[in-house]
Amino acid sequence: MALFSSSVRLWLLPNAVLLVALSVWGALRYPHLPGRIPKHIGVDGVDAWTDRSIGSAFVLVFVYAGMTVLMAGCAELTLWLTPRDELSNADADADADAAPFAGARAASSLLNRPGSRASARRIARALLLLDTCIGMSFLAGCAVLWRSTPDPNVPGWLLVAMLLPLLVGTAVTVAAAVSDRKR
């Protein structure tokens, strides 16, 4: 039995490739890292340092791996939900006759459901695209984290390189959700 449906596996592929690329790049860079690596990057550059360890050097890779599992699970759950257009109104009417508050429960069960199967696929793809964008953002962070010299200066492109993918992924996800609500 497959862990994820075929549509999720297909859209999860770029995330898996990015995760493997980050892991390989980090493994190649790790022996060349200085004894102290950036722990926090503030407005004026690196403002906190930590000793080099597997955990500190690969924190972004570990967070991205966890985020990928979380987003893939959310995408899969989105596909498992019965869309609003497939729910029977007769079931809601039968529940309303059975108990005084059953109709309210039936109406509330429609909240946060995709409108259709096509909409569920769009939302699932948008979530996995958002995860890819998060990985691209972390890729930029790793470029600073895995420098071979302990330089507190951070290149000016870092903020844009980290925020732009996040903004694009968020915009696509919000657009998919808003599009679903209009239908």
Coordinates of N, CA and C in Angstrom, one line a residue:
M1 N 0.8 -1.2 0.0 CA 0.0 0.0 0.0 C 0.9 1.2 0.0
A2 N 0.6 2.2 -0.9 CA 1.4 3.4 -1.0 C 1.0 4.4 0.1
L3 N 2.0 5.1 0.5 CA 1.8 6.1 1.6 C 1.0 7.2 1.1
F4 N 1.2 7.7 -0.1 CA 0.5 8.8 -0.6 C -0.1 8.4 -2.0
S5 N -1.2 9.1 -2.3 CA -1.9 8.9 -3.6 C -0.9 9.3 -4.8
S6 N -1.2 8.8 -6.0 CA -0.3 9.0 -7.1 C -0.2 10.5 -7.4
S7 N -1.3 11.3 -7.3 CA -1.3 12.7 -7.6 C -0.4 13.4 -6.6
V8 N -0.4 13.0 -5.3 CA 0.4 13.7 -4.3 C 1.9 13.3 -4.5
R9 N 2.1 12.0 -4.9 CA 3.5 11.6 -5.1 C 4.1 12.3 -6.3
L10 N 3.3 12.6 -7.3 CA 3.8 13.3 -8.5 C 4.2 14.7 -8.1
W11 N 3.3 15.4 -7.4 CA 3.6 16.8 -7.0 C 4.6 16.9 -5.8
L12 N 4.9 15.8 -5.2 CA 5.9 15.7 -4.1 C 7.3 15.5 -4.6
L13 N 7.4 15.1 -5.9 CA 8.7 14.8 -6.5 C 9.6 16.0 -6.4
P14 N 9.2 17.2 -6.8 CA 10.2 18.4 -6.7 C 10.7 18.6 -5.3
N15 N 9.8 18.4 -4.3 CA 10.2 18.6 -2.9 C 11.2 17.5 -2.5
A16 N 11.0 16.3 -3.0 CA 12.0 15.2 -2.6 C 13.3 15.5 -3.3
V17 N 13.3 15.9 -4.6 CA 14.6 16.3 -5.2 C 15.3 17.4 -4.5
L18 N 14.5 18.4 -4.1 CA 15.1 19.5 -3.4 C 15.7 19.1 -2.1
L19 N 15.0 18.2 -1.4 CA 15.4 17.8 -0.1 C 16.7 16.9 -0.2
V20 N 16.8 16.1 -1.2 CA 18.0 15.3 -1.5 C 19.2 16.2 -1.9
A21 N 18.9 17.2 -2.7 CA 19.9 18.2 -3.2 C 20.5 18.9 -2.0
L22 N 19.6 19.4 -1.1 CA 20.0 20.1 0.1 C 20.9 19.2 1.0
S23 N 20.4 18.0 1.2 CA 21.2 17.0 2.0 C 22.6 16.7 1.4
V24 N 22.6 16.5 0.2 CA 23.9 16.2 -0.5 C 24.8 17.4 -0.4
W25 N 24.3 18.6 -0.7 CA 25.1 19.8 -0.7 C 25.6 20.0 0.7
G26 N 24.7 19.8 1.7 CA 25.2 20.0 3.1 C 26.2 19.0 3.5
A27 N 26.1 17.8 3.1 CA 27.1 16.7 3.4 C 28.4 17.0 2.8
L28 N 28.4 17.6 1.6 CA 29.6 18.0 1.0 C 30.3 19.2 1.6
R29 N 29.5 20.1 2.1 CA 30.0 21.3 2.7 C 30.4 21.1 4.1
Y30 N 29.8 20.2 4.8 CA 30.0 20.1 6.3 C 31.5 20.0 6.7
P31 N 32.3 19.2 6.1 CA 33.7 19.1 6.5 C 34.5 20.4 6.3
H32 N 34.0 21.3 5.5 CA 34.7 22.5 5.2 C 34.1 23.7 6.0
L33 N 33.1 23.5 6.9 CA 32.6 24.6 7.7 C 33.5 24.9 8.8
P34 N 33.5 26.2 9.2 CA 34.3 26.6 10.3 C 33.7 26.1 11.6
G35 N 34.5 26.2 12.7 CA 34.0 25.7 14.0 C 32.8 26.4 14.5
R36 N 32.5 27.6 14.1 CA 31.3 28.4 14.5 C 30.6 28.8 13.3
I37 N 29.3 28.5 13.3 CA 28.5 28.8 12.1 C 27.3 29.7 12.6
P38 N 26.7 30.4 11.6 CA 25.6 31.3 12.0 C 24.4 30.6 12.7
K39 N 23.9 31.2 13.7 CA 22.7 30.7 14.4 C 21.5 31.6 14.1
H40 N 21.8 32.9 14.0 CA 20.7 33.8 13.7 C 21.2 34.9 12.8
I41 N 20.4 35.3 11.8 CA 20.7 36.4 10.9 C 19.7 37.5 11.2
G42 N 20.2 38.6 11.6 CA 19.3 39.8 11.9 C 19.4 40.8 10.8
V43 N 18.9 42.0 11.1 CA 18.9 43.1 10.1 C 20.3 43.5 9.7
D44 N 21.3 43.4 10.6 CA 22.7 43.8 10.3 C 23.6 42.7 10.0
G45 N 23.0 41.5 9.7 CA 23.8 40.4 9.3 C 23.7 39.3 10.4
V46 N 24.7 38.5 10.5 CA 24.8 37.4 11.5 C 25.0 38.0 12.9
D47 N 24.1 37.8 13.8 CA 24.2 38.4 15.1 C 24.3 37.3 16.2
A48 N 24.3 36.1 15.9 CA 24.5 35.0 16.8 C 25.2 33.8 16.1
W49 N 26.1 33.2 16.9 CA 26.8 32.1 16.3 C 26.7 30.9 17.2
T50 N 26.9 29.7 16.7 CA 26.9 28.5 17.4 C 28.0 27.6 17.0
D51 N 28.3 26.6 17.8 CA 29.3 25.6 17.4 C 28.8 24.7 16.3
R52 N 29.7 24.4 15.5 CA 29.3 23.5 14.4 C 28.9 22.1 14.9
S53 N 27.8 21.6 14.5 CA 27.3 20.2 14.8 C 26.4 19.8 13.7
I54 N 26.1 18.6 13.7 CA 25.1 18.1 12.7 C 23.8 18.8 12.8
G55 N 23.3 19.0 14.0 CA 22.0 19.6 14.3 C 22.1 21.1 13.9
S56 N 23.1 21.8 14.2 CA 23.2 23.2 13.9 C 23.4 23.5 12.4
A57 N 24.2 22.6 11.8 CA 24.5 22.8 10.3 C 23.3 22.4 9.5
F58 N 22.5 21.4 9.9 CA 21.5 20.8 9.1 C 20.1 21.2 9.6
V59 N 20.0 22.2 10.4 CA 18.7 22.6 11.0 C 17.7 22.9 9.9
L60 N 18.1 23.6 8.8 CA 17.1 24.0 7.8 C 16.7 22.7 7.0
V61 N 17.6 21.8 6.8 CA 17.3 20.6 6.1 C 16.3 19.8 6.9
F62 N 16.5 19.7 8.2 CA 15.6 18.9 9.1 C 14.2 19.6 9.2
V63 N 14.2 20.9 9.2 CA 12.9 21.6 9.3 C 12.2 21.4 7.9
Y64 N 12.9 21.5 6.8 CA 12.3 21.3 5.5 C 11.8 19.9 5.4
A65 N 12.5 18.9 5.9 CA 12.0 17.5 5.8 C 10.7 17.4 6.6
G66 N 10.6 17.9 7.8 CA 9.4 17.9 8.6 C 8.3 18.6 7.9
M67 N 8.6 19.8 7.3 CA 7.6 20.6 6.6 C 7.1 19.8 5.4
T68 N 7.9 19.1 4.7 CA 7.5 18.3 3.6 C 6.5 17.2 4.0
V69 N 6.8 16.5 5.1 CA 5.9 15.5 5.5 C 4.6 16.1 5.9
L70 N 4.6 17.2 6.6 CA 3.4 17.9 7.1 C 2.6 18.4 5.9
M71 N 3.2 19.0 4.9 CA 2.5 19.5 3.7 C 1.9 18.4 2.9
A72 N 2.7 17.3 2.7 CA 2.2 16.1 2.0 C 1.0 15.5 2.7
G73 N 1.1 15.4 4.0 CA -0.1 14.9 4.7 C -1.3 15.8 4.6
C74 N -1.1 17.1 4.6 CA -2.3 18.0 4.4 C -2.8 17.9 3.0
A75 N -1.9 17.8 2.0 CA -2.4 17.6 0.7 C -3.2 16.3 0.5
E76 N -2.7 15.2 1.1 CA -3.4 14.0 1.0 C -4.7 14.0 1.7
L77 N -4.8 14.6 2.9 CA -6.1 14.8 3.6 C -7.1 15.6 2.8
T78 N -6.6 16.6 2.1 CA -7.5 17.5 1.3 C -8.1 16.6 0.2
L79 N -7.4 15.7 -0.3 CA -7.9 14.8 -1.4 C -8.9 13.8 -0.8
W80 N -8.7 13.4 0.5 CA -9.6 12.4 1.1 C -10.9 13.0 1.5
L81 N -11.0 14.3 1.7 CA -12.2 14.9 2.2 C -13.3 14.8 1.1
T82 N -14.5 14.5 1.5 CA -15.6 14.5 0.5 C -15.9 16.0 0.2
P83 N -15.9 16.4 -1.1 CA -16.1 17.8 -1.4 C -17.6 18.1 -1.2
R84 N -17.8 19.4 -1.1 CA -19.2 20.0 -0.8 C -20.2 19.5 -1.9
D85 N -19.7 19.5 -3.1 CA -20.7 19.1 -4.2 C -21.1 17.7 -4.2
E86 N -20.4 16.8 -3.4 CA -20.7 15.4 -3.4 C -21.5 15.1 -2.1
L87 N -21.6 16.0 -1.2 CA -22.4 15.7 0.0 C -23.9 15.8 -0.3
S88 N -24.6 14.9 0.2 CA -26.0 14.8 -0.1 C -26.8 15.7 0.8
N89 N -27.7 16.6 0.3 CA -28.5 17.4 1.1 C -29.5 16.6 1.8
A90 N -29.9 15.4 1.3 CA -30.8 14.6 2.0 C -30.3 14.1 3.3
D91 N -29.0 13.8 3.4 CA -28.4 13.5 4.7 C -28.5 14.6 5.7
A92 N -28.3 15.8 5.2 CA -28.4 16.9 6.1 C -29.8 17.1 6.6
D93 N -30.8 16.9 5.7 CA -32.2 17.0 6.1 C -32.6 15.9 7.1
A94 N -32.1 14.7 6.8 CA -32.4 13.6 7.8 C -31.9 13.9 9.1
D95 N -30.6 14.4 9.2 CA -30.0 14.7 10.5 C -30.8 15.9 11.2
A96 N -31.3 16.8 10.4 CA -32.1 17.9 11.0 C -33.4 17.4 11.7
D97 N -34.0 16.4 11.1 CA -35.2 15.8 11.7 C -34.9 15.0 12.9
A98 N -33.7 14.4 13.0 CA -33.4 13.5 14.0 C -33.1 14.2 15.3
A99 N -32.5 15.4 15.3 CA -32.1 16.1 16.5 C -32.2 17.6 16.2
P100 N -32.5 18.4 17.2 CA -32.7 19.9 17.0 C -31.4 20.6 16.5
F101 N -30.2 20.2 16.9 CA -29.0 20.9 16.4 C -28.2 20.1 15.4
A102 N -28.8 19.0 14.8 CA -28.1 18.2 13.8 C -27.9 19.0 12.5
G103 N -28.9 19.9 12.2 CA -28.8 20.7 11.0 C -27.6 21.6 11.0
A104 N -27.4 22.2 12.2 CA -26.3 23.1 12.4 C -25.0 22.4 12.3
R105 N -24.9 21.1 12.8 CA -23.7 20.3 12.7 C -23.5 20.0 11.2
A106 N -24.5 19.6 10.5 CA -24.4 19.3 9.1 C -23.9 20.5 8.3
A107 N -24.4 21.7 8.6 CA -23.9 22.9 7.9 C -22.5 23.2 8.2
S108 N -22.1 23.0 9.5 CA -20.7 23.3 9.9 C -19.8 22.3 9.3
S109 N -20.3 21.1 8.9 CA -19.4 20.1 8.4 C -19.0 20.5 6.9
L110 N -19.7 21.5 6.4 CA -19.4 21.9 5.0 C -18.2 23.0 5.1
L111 N -17.9 23.5 6.2 CA -16.8 24.5 6.3 C -15.5 23.8 6.0
N112 N -14.6 24.5 5.3 CA -13.3 24.1 5.1 C -13.2 22.8 4.2
R113 N -14.2 22.5 3.5 CA -14.2 21.4 2.5 C -14.0 22.0 1.2
P114 N -13.2 21.2 0.3 CA -13.1 21.7 -1.0 C -14.4 21.6 -1.7
G115 N -14.7 22.5 -2.7 CA -15.9 22.5 -3.4 C -16.2 21.4 -4.3
S116 N -15.1 20.8 -4.9 CA -15.2 19.7 -5.8 C -13.9 18.9 -5.8
R117 N -13.9 17.8 -6.5 CA -12.7 17.0 -6.6 C -11.6 17.8 -7.3
A118 N -12.0 18.5 -8.3 CA -11.0 19.3 -9.1 C -10.4 20.4 -8.2
S119 N -11.2 21.0 -7.4 CA -10.8 22.0 -6.4 C -9.8 21.4 -5.4
A120 N -10.2 20.2 -4.9 CA -9.3 19.5 -3.9 C -7.9 19.3 -4.5
R121 N -7.9 18.9 -5.8 CA -6.6 18.6 -6.5 C -5.8 19.9 -6.6
R122 N -6.5 21.0 -6.9 CA -5.8 22.3 -7.0 C -5.3 22.8 -5.7
I123 N -6.0 22.6 -4.6 CA -5.5 23.0 -3.3 C -4.4 22.1 -2.9
A124 N -4.5 20.8 -3.1 CA -3.4 19.9 -2.8 C -2.1 20.3 -3.5
R125 N -2.2 20.5 -4.8 CA -1.1 21.0 -5.6 C -0.5 22.3 -5.1
A126 N -1.4 23.2 -4.7 CA -0.9 24.5 -4.2 C -0.1 24.3 -2.9
L127 N -0.6 23.4 -2.1 CA 0.1 23.1 -0.8 C 1.5 22.6 -1.1
L128 N 1.6 21.7 -2.0 CA 2.9 21.1 -2.4 C 3.8 22.1 -3.1
L129 N 3.2 23.0 -3.9 CA 4.0 24.0 -4.5 C 4.5 25.0 -3.4
L130 N 3.7 25.3 -2.4 CA 4.1 26.1 -1.3 C 5.3 25.5 -0.6
D131 N 5.3 24.1 -0.4 CA 6.4 23.4 0.2 C 7.6 23.5 -0.6
T132 N 7.5 23.5 -1.9 CA 8.7 23.6 -2.8 C 9.2 25.0 -2.7
C133 N 8.4 26.0 -2.6 CA 8.8 27.4 -2.4 C 9.5 27.6 -1.0
I134 N 9.1 26.9 0.0 CA 9.7 26.9 1.3 C 11.1 26.3 1.2
G135 N 11.2 25.2 0.4 CA 12.6 24.6 0.2 C 13.5 25.5 -0.5
M136 N 13.0 26.3 -1.5 CA 13.8 27.2 -2.3 C 14.3 28.3 -1.4
S137 N 13.4 28.8 -0.5 CA 13.8 29.8 0.5 C 14.9 29.3 1.4
F138 N 14.7 28.0 1.9 CA 15.8 27.4 2.7 C 17.1 27.2 2.0
L139 N 17.0 27.0 0.7 CA 18.2 26.8 -0.1 C 19.0 28.1 -0.1
A140 N 18.4 29.2 -0.1 CA 19.1 30.5 0.0 C 19.7 30.7 1.4
G141 N 18.9 30.3 2.4 CA 19.5 30.3 3.8 C 20.7 29.4 4.0
C142 N 20.7 28.3 3.3 CA 21.8 27.3 3.5 C 23.0 27.9 2.8
A143 N 22.8 28.7 1.7 CA 24.0 29.4 1.1 C 24.8 30.2 2.1
V144 N 24.1 30.9 3.0 CA 24.8 31.7 4.0 C 25.2 30.8 5.2
L145 N 24.4 29.8 5.6 CA 24.7 29.0 6.7 C 26.0 28.1 6.4
W146 N 26.2 27.7 5.2 CA 27.3 26.8 4.9 C 28.4 27.5 4.2
R147 N 28.6 28.7 4.5 CA 29.8 29.4 4.0 C 31.1 28.9 4.7
S148 N 32.2 28.9 4.0 CA 33.4 28.3 4.6 C 34.2 29.3 5.5
T149 N 33.7 30.5 5.5 CA 34.4 31.5 6.4 C 33.3 32.1 7.3
P150 N 33.7 32.4 8.6 CA 32.7 32.9 9.5 C 32.5 34.4 9.3
D151 N 31.8 34.8 8.3 CA 31.7 36.2 8.0 C 30.3 36.7 8.5
P152 N 30.3 37.8 9.3 CA 29.0 38.3 9.8 C 28.2 39.0 8.8
N153 N 28.8 39.4 7.7 CA 28.1 40.2 6.7 C 27.2 39.2 5.8
V154 N 26.0 39.7 5.5 CA 25.1 38.9 4.8 C 24.9 39.6 3.4
P155 N 24.9 38.8 2.3 CA 24.6 39.5 1.0 C 23.2 40.1 1.0
G156 N 23.1 41.2 0.3 CA 21.9 41.9 0.2 C 20.8 41.1 -0.5
W157 N 21.1 40.2 -1.3 CA 20.1 39.4 -2.1 C 19.4 38.4 -1.2
L158 N 20.0 38.1 0.0 CA 19.4 37.0 0.9 C 18.0 37.2 1.2
L159 N 17.6 38.4 1.7 CA 16.3 38.7 2.1 C 15.3 38.5 0.9
V160 N 15.6 39.0 -0.2 CA 14.8 38.8 -1.4 C 14.7 37.3 -1.8
A161 N 15.8 36.7 -1.8 CA 15.9 35.2 -2.2 C 15.1 34.3 -1.2
M162 N 15.0 34.8 0.0 CA 14.3 34.0 1.0 C 12.8 34.3 1.0
L163 N 12.4 35.6 0.8 CA 11.0 36.0 0.9 C 10.3 35.8 -0.4
L164 N 10.9 36.0 -1.5 CA 10.2 35.9 -2.8 C 9.5 34.5 -3.0
P165 N 10.3 33.4 -2.8 CA 9.6 32.1 -3.0 C 8.4 31.9 -2.0
L166 N 8.6 32.4 -0.8 CA 7.5 32.3 0.2 C 6.3 33.1 -0.2
L167 N 6.5 34.3 -0.7 CA 5.4 35.1 -1.2 C 4.7 34.5 -2.4
V168 N 5.4 34.0 -3.3 CA 4.8 33.3 -4.5 C 4.0 32.1 -4.1
G169 N 4.6 31.2 -3.3 CA 3.9 30.0 -2.8 C 2.7 30.3 -2.0
T170 N 2.7 31.3 -1.2 CA 1.6 31.7 -0.4 C 0.5 32.3 -1.3
A171 N 0.9 33.1 -2.2 CA -0.1 33.7 -3.1 C -0.8 32.6 -3.9
V172 N -0.1 31.6 -4.4 CA -0.7 30.6 -5.2 C -1.7 29.8 -4.3
T173 N -1.3 29.5 -3.1 CA -2.1 28.7 -2.2 C -3.4 29.5 -1.8
V174 N -3.3 30.8 -1.5 CA -4.4 31.6 -1.2 C -5.3 31.7 -2.4
A175 N -4.7 31.9 -3.6 CA -5.5 32.0 -4.8 C -6.3 30.7 -5.1
A176 N -5.7 29.5 -4.8 CA -6.4 28.3 -4.9 C -7.6 28.2 -4.0
A177 N -7.4 28.6 -2.7 CA -8.4 28.5 -1.7 C -9.6 29.5 -2.0
V178 N -9.2 30.7 -2.4 CA -10.2 31.7 -2.8 C -11.0 31.3 -4.0
S179 N -10.3 30.8 -5.0 CA -11.0 30.3 -6.2 C -12.0 29.2 -5.8
D180 N -11.7 28.3 -4.9 CA -12.6 27.3 -4.4 C -13.8 27.9 -3.8
R181 N -13.7 28.9 -3.0 CA -14.8 29.5 -2.3 C -15.8 30.2 -3.2
K182 N -15.3 30.7 -4.4 CA -16.1 31.4 -5.4 C -17.0 30.4 -6.2
R183 N -16.6 29.2 -6.2 CA -17.4 28.2 -7.0 C -18.5 27.6 -6.3

